[in-house]
Amino acid sequence: MPSPAKNPHLPFGDQRSAPWYGKDIISVKQFSRTDLEYIFGVAHEMRVMVERVGTFDLLKGKILASIFYEPSTRTSSSFIAAMERLGGNVININEVRYSSVAKGESLPDTIRTLECDADVIVIRHPELGSAAKAAEAAHKPVINAGDGVGEHPTQALLDAFTIHEELGRMDDLTVTMLGDLKYGRTVHSLSRLLSLYNAKLNYVSPDILRMPSEIIAEPEAKGMRQAEHRALDKPLPETDVLYVTRVQRERFEDPAAYEKLKSAYIISPEVMKAAKHKMIVMHPLPRVNEISYAVDTDPRAAYFRQMRNGMYVRMALLAAVLGKA
Ligand code: ASP
């Protein structure tokens, strides 16, 4: 894993001692509890600043290159908004078919090109391991915005920040993950991250979309309590965080198999009656049909607040890797 700091040449004013200066963000495995406290603190300050002044010049003169080989609305726009709120600029490539990728350029060559123009690179790519490959090619920090069924570390960080902001703690929580746990990269990253805390994890999924055993093995090795279920009714009443995911249609070869599974679980106001009064419902979004719109007005529905937190966390991460946090 490429974690040593890059960027040996610091412009005046950058903080050499900043813990994440010049580093890649590829996996949540890179983060400790102390790192999370630091990121939560900076993200919180970013929120306060955005609410007070909207935009400020912390990253003025810095350029982010954002390249997305897979569709995205939230992750892509929140990285762009994060950079612009900090006074930086963005090279945004989300139509790779119009870039040299369409001419057959390799990923390392594309990354080497982008880093000539930019100070930091954000990448989303359908292949597992692609972000690590990009980071190996780059001398500038690379941030993984989703590598196929692998990880989505910035989503897990914003998920953890949301839990912390909403419930005021990360320990002694029961977190129930529901839906497509096989292909959903957000739950892979989140369960790894939660293994830093004293949490209980419930995994609720259809049999063929179970959490991969290699992911379950990691929290297990740390002595974490985990349980698998096929139905939500048993774990729901003890749940503090219900993390709902969509069935990942784009990872299915057989459309009929997707159709059979896409409505396996639907969270409705009726289902929510069995949940605690003080708990939250999260979703990395986009939703398809797994949470009914009628749940949106329930104060426990935290998914839109969670989405907003994405920008604050990404502001914190950009400032951190550019030595300004
Ligand atoms: N937006 C999230 C991701 O990119 C969740 C999803 O697509 O279902 O993984």
CSV table of C-alpha atoms and ligand atoms in Angstrom, one decimal:
chain,number,residue,atom,x,y,z
A,1,MET,CA,0.0,0.0,0.0
A,2,PRO,CA,1.5,3.3,-1.0
A,3,SER,CA,1.3,5.3,2.2
A,4,PRO,CA,4.6,7.2,2.6
A,5,ALA,CA,4.2,10.9,2.0
A,6,LYS,CA,4.8,12.2,-1.5
A,7,ASN,CA,5.6,15.8,-2.5
A,8,PRO,CA,8.9,16.5,-0.9
A,9,HIS,CA,8.8,20.1,-2.1
A,10,LEU,CA,6.6,22.2,0.1
A,11,PRO,CA,5.5,25.7,-0.9
A,12,PHE,CA,5.8,28.4,1.7
A,13,GLY,CA,3.0,28.1,4.3
A,14,ASP,CA,2.4,24.4,4.0
A,15,GLN,CA,2.6,22.4,7.3
A,16,ARG,CA,5.3,19.8,7.2
A,17,SER,CA,4.1,18.2,10.3
A,18,ALA,CA,0.5,17.7,9.0
A,19,PRO,CA,-0.1,13.9,9.5
A,20,TRP,CA,-1.7,13.3,6.1
A,21,TYR,CA,0.4,15.6,4.1
A,22,GLY,CA,1.3,14.1,0.7
A,23,LYS,CA,-0.3,10.8,1.4
A,24,ASP,CA,-2.6,8.7,-0.8
A,25,ILE,CA,-6.0,7.6,0.6
A,26,ILE,CA,-6.7,4.2,-0.8
A,27,SER,CA,-8.2,2.1,1.9
A,28,VAL,CA,-9.8,2.6,5.3
A,29,LYS,CA,-7.1,0.2,6.6
A,30,GLN,CA,-4.8,3.3,6.7
A,31,PHE,CA,-6.8,4.9,9.5
A,32,SER,CA,-6.5,4.7,13.3
A,33,ARG,CA,-8.9,6.0,15.9
A,34,THR,CA,-6.7,9.0,16.4
A,35,ASP,CA,-6.7,9.7,12.6
A,36,LEU,CA,-10.5,9.6,12.7
A,37,GLU,CA,-10.7,12.0,15.6
A,38,TYR,CA,-8.5,14.3,13.7
A,39,ILE,CA,-10.6,14.1,10.5
A,40,PHE,CA,-13.8,14.5,12.4
A,41,GLY,CA,-12.4,17.6,14.1
A,42,VAL,CA,-11.3,19.2,10.8
A,43,ALA,CA,-14.6,18.2,9.1
A,44,HIS,CA,-16.5,19.8,11.9
A,45,GLU,CA,-14.5,23.0,11.5
A,46,MET,CA,-15.1,22.9,7.7
A,47,ARG,CA,-18.9,22.7,8.4
A,48,VAL,CA,-18.7,25.7,10.8
A,49,MET,CA,-16.7,27.7,8.2
A,50,VAL,CA,-19.0,26.9,5.3
A,51,GLU,CA,-22.0,27.8,7.4
A,52,ARG,CA,-20.4,31.1,8.4
A,53,VAL,CA,-18.6,32.2,5.2
A,54,GLY,CA,-19.5,29.8,2.5
A,55,THR,CA,-16.1,29.8,0.7
A,56,PHE,CA,-12.6,30.5,1.9
A,57,ASP,CA,-9.1,30.4,0.5
A,58,LEU,CA,-7.3,27.6,2.2
A,59,LEU,CA,-6.4,25.8,-1.0
A,60,LYS,CA,-6.2,28.8,-3.3
A,61,GLY,CA,-3.7,28.0,-6.1
A,62,LYS,CA,-4.1,24.3,-5.7
A,63,ILE,CA,-5.7,22.1,-8.5
A,64,LEU,CA,-7.6,18.9,-8.1
A,65,ALA,CA,-7.8,16.5,-11.1
A,66,SER,CA,-11.0,14.4,-10.8
A,67,ILE,CA,-11.3,11.4,-13.1
A,68,PHE,CA,-14.3,9.1,-13.0
A,69,TYR,CA,-14.5,5.9,-15.1
A,70,GLU,CA,-17.8,5.0,-13.5
A,71,PRO,CA,-21.0,7.0,-13.0
A,72,SER,CA,-21.3,9.3,-10.0
A,73,THR,CA,-23.4,12.2,-8.8
A,74,ARG,CA,-22.6,12.7,-5.1
A,75,THR,CA,-19.0,11.7,-4.8
A,76,SER,CA,-17.9,13.6,-7.9
A,77,SER,CA,-19.9,16.8,-7.2
A,78,SER,CA,-18.9,16.8,-3.5
A,79,PHE,CA,-15.2,16.6,-4.3
A,80,ILE,CA,-15.6,19.4,-6.8
A,81,ALA,CA,-17.7,21.5,-4.3
A,82,ALA,CA,-15.1,20.7,-1.5
A,83,MET,CA,-12.2,21.9,-3.6
A,84,GLU,CA,-14.1,25.1,-4.7
A,85,ARG,CA,-15.3,25.9,-1.2
A,86,LEU,CA,-11.6,25.9,-0.2
A,87,GLY,CA,-10.7,28.3,-3.1
A,88,GLY,CA,-9.0,25.7,-5.3
A,89,ASN,CA,-9.7,24.7,-8.9
A,90,VAL,CA,-10.8,21.5,-10.5
A,91,ILE,CA,-10.0,19.6,-13.7
A,92,ASN,CA,-13.0,17.4,-14.1
A,93,ILE,CA,-13.0,14.4,-16.4
A,94,ASN,CA,-16.1,12.3,-16.1
A,95,GLU,CA,-16.5,11.3,-19.7
A,96,VAL,CA,-13.4,9.2,-20.2
A,97,ARG,CA,-14.7,8.2,-23.7
A,98,TYR,CA,-13.7,11.7,-24.7
A,99,SER,CA,-10.3,11.5,-23.2
A,100,SER,CA,-7.2,9.7,-24.3
A,101,VAL,CA,-8.5,6.6,-22.4
A,102,ALA,CA,-10.6,6.1,-25.5
A,103,LYS,CA,-7.4,5.9,-27.6
A,104,GLY,CA,-6.1,3.0,-25.4
A,105,GLU,CA,-4.0,5.0,-22.9
A,106,SER,CA,-3.1,3.0,-19.8
A,107,LEU,CA,-4.2,4.0,-16.3
A,108,PRO,CA,-0.6,4.8,-15.1
A,109,ASP,CA,0.0,7.0,-18.2
A,110,THR,CA,-3.3,8.9,-17.7
A,111,ILE,CA,-2.4,9.5,-14.0
A,112,ARG,CA,1.1,10.6,-14.9
A,113,THR,CA,-0.4,13.1,-17.3
A,114,LEU,CA,-2.9,14.5,-14.8
A,115,GLU,CA,-0.3,15.0,-12.2
A,116,CYS,CA,1.6,17.3,-14.5
A,117,ASP,CA,-1.3,19.7,-14.2
A,118,ALA,CA,-2.7,19.0,-10.7
A,119,ASP,CA,-1.7,18.8,-7.0
A,120,VAL,CA,-4.0,15.9,-6.1
A,121,ILE,CA,-5.9,13.3,-8.0
A,122,VAL,CA,-9.3,11.7,-7.2
A,123,ILE,CA,-10.1,8.5,-9.1
A,124,ARG,CA,-13.1,6.2,-9.5
A,125,HIS,CA,-12.6,3.1,-11.5
A,126,PRO,CA,-14.5,-0.2,-12.0
A,127,GLU,CA,-11.5,-2.4,-11.3
A,128,LEU,CA,-10.6,-3.5,-7.8
A,129,GLY,CA,-7.1,-2.3,-7.0
A,130,SER,CA,-7.1,0.4,-9.6
A,131,ALA,CA,-6.7,3.2,-7.1
A,132,ALA,CA,-3.6,1.6,-5.6
A,133,LYS,CA,-2.3,1.1,-9.1
A,134,ALA,CA,-2.9,4.8,-9.8
A,135,ALA,CA,-1.2,5.8,-6.6
A,136,GLU,CA,1.9,3.7,-7.5
A,137,ALA,CA,2.2,5.6,-10.7
A,138,ALA,CA,1.7,9.1,-9.2
A,139,HIS,CA,4.0,11.4,-7.3
A,140,LYS,CA,1.1,13.5,-6.1
A,141,PRO,CA,-1.5,12.2,-3.6
A,142,VAL,CA,-4.2,10.0,-5.0
A,143,ILE,CA,-7.7,9.6,-3.4
A,144,ASN,CA,-9.8,6.5,-4.1
A,145,ALA,CA,-13.3,7.5,-4.9
A,146,GLY,CA,-14.4,3.8,-5.4
A,147,ASP,CA,-12.5,0.9,-7.0
A,148,GLY,CA,-15.1,-1.5,-8.3
A,149,VAL,CA,-16.3,-3.9,-5.6
A,150,GLY,CA,-13.2,-3.0,-3.5
A,151,GLU,CA,-13.4,0.1,-1.2
A,152,HIS,CA,-14.9,3.5,-1.0
A,153,PRO,CA,-12.8,5.0,1.8
A,154,THR,CA,-14.1,8.6,1.7
A,155,GLN,CA,-17.7,7.3,1.9
A,156,ALA,CA,-16.8,5.3,5.0
A,157,LEU,CA,-15.2,8.3,6.5
A,158,LEU,CA,-18.2,10.5,5.9
A,159,ASP,CA,-20.4,7.6,7.2
A,160,ALA,CA,-18.4,7.5,10.4
A,161,PHE,CA,-18.5,11.2,10.7
A,162,THR,CA,-22.3,11.1,10.3
A,163,ILE,CA,-22.7,8.5,13.0
A,164,HIS,CA,-20.5,10.6,15.3
A,165,GLU,CA,-22.4,13.8,14.6
A,166,GLU,CA,-25.8,12.2,14.9
A,167,LEU,CA,-25.4,9.9,17.8
A,168,GLY,CA,-22.4,11.6,19.6
A,169,ARG,CA,-20.3,8.4,19.8
A,170,MET,CA,-18.8,5.6,17.9
A,171,ASP,CA,-18.5,3.0,20.6
A,172,ASP,CA,-21.3,0.7,22.0
A,173,LEU,CA,-23.4,0.9,18.9
A,174,THR,CA,-25.2,-1.8,17.0
A,175,VAL,CA,-24.9,-1.2,13.3
A,176,THR,CA,-27.1,-3.2,10.9
A,177,MET,CA,-26.0,-3.3,7.2
A,178,LEU,CA,-28.8,-4.3,4.8
A,179,GLY,CA,-29.0,-5.2,1.2
A,180,ASP,CA,-26.2,-6.0,-1.3
A,181,LEU,CA,-23.3,-6.7,1.0
A,182,LYS,CA,-21.4,-8.7,-1.6
A,183,TYR,CA,-20.9,-6.0,-4.2
A,184,GLY,CA,-21.5,-2.9,-2.1
A,185,ARG,CA,-18.1,-1.4,-1.6
A,186,THR,CA,-19.4,1.2,1.0
A,187,VAL,CA,-20.2,-1.6,3.5
A,188,HIS,CA,-16.9,-3.2,2.9
A,189,SER,CA,-15.1,0.0,3.9
A,190,LEU,CA,-17.5,0.8,6.7
A,191,SER,CA,-17.3,-2.6,8.5
A,192,ARG,CA,-13.5,-2.4,8.4
A,193,LEU,CA,-13.6,1.1,9.8
A,194,LEU,CA,-16.0,0.2,12.6
A,195,SER,CA,-13.7,-2.5,13.7
A,196,LEU,CA,-11.7,0.3,15.3
A,197,TYR,CA,-14.6,0.7,17.8
A,198,ASN,CA,-16.6,-1.4,20.1
A,199,ALA,CA,-19.5,-1.9,17.9
A,200,LYS,CA,-21.8,-4.9,17.0
A,201,LEU,CA,-22.3,-5.5,13.3
A,202,ASN,CA,-25.4,-7.3,11.9
A,203,TYR,CA,-25.3,-8.2,8.2
A,204,VAL,CA,-28.8,-8.7,6.6
A,205,SER,CA,-28.8,-9.8,3.0
A,206,PRO,CA,-30.1,-12.4,0.6
A,207,ASP,CA,-28.0,-15.6,0.7
A,208,ILE,CA,-26.2,-14.8,-2.6
A,209,LEU,CA,-25.4,-11.2,-1.6
A,210,ARG,CA,-23.7,-12.0,1.7
A,211,MET,CA,-20.8,-10.0,3.1
A,212,PRO,CA,-17.7,-11.6,1.7
A,213,SER,CA,-16.0,-13.9,4.2
A,214,GLU,CA,-12.6,-12.1,3.8
A,215,ILE,CA,-14.3,-8.9,5.0
A,216,ILE,CA,-16.0,-10.6,7.9
A,217,ALA,CA,-12.7,-12.2,8.9
A,218,GLU,CA,-11.1,-8.8,9.6
A,219,PRO,CA,-13.4,-7.5,12.3
A,220,GLU,CA,-13.6,-11.0,13.6
A,221,ALA,CA,-9.8,-11.1,14.1
A,222,LYS,CA,-10.2,-8.0,16.3
A,223,GLY,CA,-12.8,-9.8,18.5
A,224,MET,CA,-15.8,-7.8,17.1
A,225,ARG,CA,-19.3,-9.1,17.5
A,226,GLN,CA,-20.9,-9.9,14.1
A,227,ALA,CA,-24.0,-11.8,13.1
A,228,GLU,CA,-25.6,-12.7,9.8
A,229,HIS,CA,-29.3,-12.7,9.1
A,230,ARG,CA,-31.6,-13.2,6.1
A,231,ALA,CA,-34.4,-11.1,7.6
A,232,LEU,CA,-34.4,-7.7,9.3
A,233,ASP,CA,-37.1,-8.3,11.9
A,234,LYS,CA,-34.8,-9.8,14.6
A,235,PRO,CA,-31.9,-7.3,14.5
A,236,LEU,CA,-34.0,-4.1,13.8
A,237,PRO,CA,-35.2,-3.5,17.4
A,238,GLU,CA,-31.6,-3.5,18.8
A,239,THR,CA,-30.2,-1.3,15.9
A,240,ASP,CA,-28.7,2.1,16.5
A,241,VAL,CA,-27.6,2.6,12.8
A,242,LEU,CA,-29.5,0.9,10.0
A,243,TYR,CA,-27.3,1.2,6.9
A,244,VAL,CA,-29.3,0.4,3.8
A,245,THR,CA,-27.7,-0.3,0.4
A,246,ARG,CA,-29.1,-0.8,-3.1
A,247,VAL,CA,-28.6,-4.0,-5.1
A,248,GLN,CA,-25.7,-3.1,-7.4
A,249,ARG,CA,-27.3,-3.7,-10.8
A,250,GLU,CA,-24.0,-2.9,-12.7
A,251,ARG,CA,-22.2,-5.8,-11.1
A,252,PHE,CA,-24.8,-8.4,-12.3
A,253,GLU,CA,-24.2,-10.4,-15.5
A,254,ASP,CA,-27.8,-11.7,-15.5
A,255,PRO,CA,-30.4,-9.0,-15.5
A,256,ALA,CA,-33.1,-11.5,-14.3
A,257,ALA,CA,-31.0,-12.3,-11.2
A,258,TYR,CA,-30.9,-8.5,-10.4
A,259,GLU,CA,-34.7,-8.2,-10.9
A,260,LYS,CA,-35.3,-11.0,-8.5
A,261,LEU,CA,-33.2,-9.4,-5.8
A,262,LYS,CA,-33.8,-5.7,-6.1
A,263,SER,CA,-36.8,-5.6,-3.9
A,264,ALA,CA,-35.6,-8.1,-1.3
A,265,TYR,CA,-35.9,-5.4,1.5
A,266,ILE,CA,-37.9,-2.3,1.5
A,267,ILE,CA,-37.8,0.1,4.4
A,268,SER,CA,-41.3,1.7,4.9
A,269,PRO,CA,-42.9,3.6,7.7
A,270,GLU,CA,-44.5,0.3,8.8
A,271,VAL,CA,-41.0,-1.4,9.1
A,272,MET,CA,-39.7,1.7,11.0
A,273,LYS,CA,-42.3,1.1,13.8
A,274,ALA,CA,-40.1,-1.7,15.1
A,275,ALA,CA,-37.0,0.5,15.3
A,276,LYS,CA,-35.8,2.4,18.3
A,277,HIS,CA,-37.0,5.9,18.9
A,278,LYS,CA,-33.4,7.1,18.9
A,279,MET,CA,-31.6,5.6,16.0
A,280,ILE,CA,-30.6,6.6,12.4
A,281,VAL,CA,-31.2,5.3,8.9
A,282,MET,CA,-28.3,5.8,6.5
A,283,HIS,CA,-27.8,5.1,2.8
A,284,PRO,CA,-24.8,5.9,0.7
A,285,LEU,CA,-27.3,6.8,-2.2
A,286,PRO,CA,-28.4,6.6,-4.9
A,287,ARG,CA,-31.5,4.7,-3.7
A,288,VAL,CA,-33.6,2.7,-6.1
A,289,ASN,CA,-36.6,1.4,-4.2
A,290,GLU,CA,-35.1,0.1,-0.9
A,291,ILE,CA,-36.3,3.0,1.2
A,292,SER,CA,-39.7,4.3,0.5
A,293,TYR,CA,-40.1,8.1,0.0
A,294,ALA,CA,-42.5,8.2,3.0
A,295,VAL,CA,-39.5,7.5,5.3
A,296,ASP,CA,-37.8,10.7,4.2
A,297,THR,CA,-39.7,12.9,6.7
A,298,ASP,CA,-39.0,10.6,9.6
A,299,PRO,CA,-36.4,12.4,11.8
A,300,ARG,CA,-34.4,9.2,12.0
A,301,ALA,CA,-33.8,9.3,8.2
A,302,ALA,CA,-30.3,10.7,8.2
A,303,TYR,CA,-29.3,9.9,4.5
A,304,PHE,CA,-29.6,13.5,3.2
A,305,ARG,CA,-27.7,14.9,6.2
A,306,GLN,CA,-25.1,12.1,5.6
A,307,MET,CA,-24.8,13.3,1.9
A,308,ARG,CA,-24.1,16.8,3.0
A,309,ASN,CA,-21.4,15.6,5.4
A,310,GLY,CA,-19.6,14.2,2.4
A,311,MET,CA,-18.5,17.7,1.4
A,312,TYR,CA,-17.1,18.6,4.8
A,313,VAL,CA,-15.2,15.3,5.1
A,314,ARG,CA,-13.8,15.7,1.6
A,315,MET,CA,-12.8,19.3,2.4
A,316,ALA,CA,-11.0,17.9,5.4
A,317,LEU,CA,-9.2,15.2,3.4
A,318,LEU,CA,-8.2,17.5,0.6
A,319,ALA,CA,-6.8,20.0,3.1
A,320,ALA,CA,-5.0,17.2,4.9
A,321,VAL,CA,-3.2,15.6,1.9
A,322,LEU,CA,-2.3,19.1,0.7
A,323,GLY,CA,-0.7,20.0,4.0
A,324,LYS,CA,-3.2,22.7,5.0
A,325,ALA,CA,-5.2,21.0,7.8
B,1,ASP,N1,-22.5,5.8,-4.3
B,1,ASP,C1,-22.1,4.6,-3.6
B,1,ASP,C2,-20.9,4.0,-4.4
B,1,ASP,O1,-20.4,4.6,-5.3
B,1,ASP,C3,-23.2,3.6,-3.4
B,1,ASP,C4,-23.9,3.0,-4.6
B,1,ASP,O2,-23.5,3.4,-5.7
B,1,ASP,O3,-24.7,2.2,-4.4
B,1,ASP,O4,-20.5,2.9,-4.1
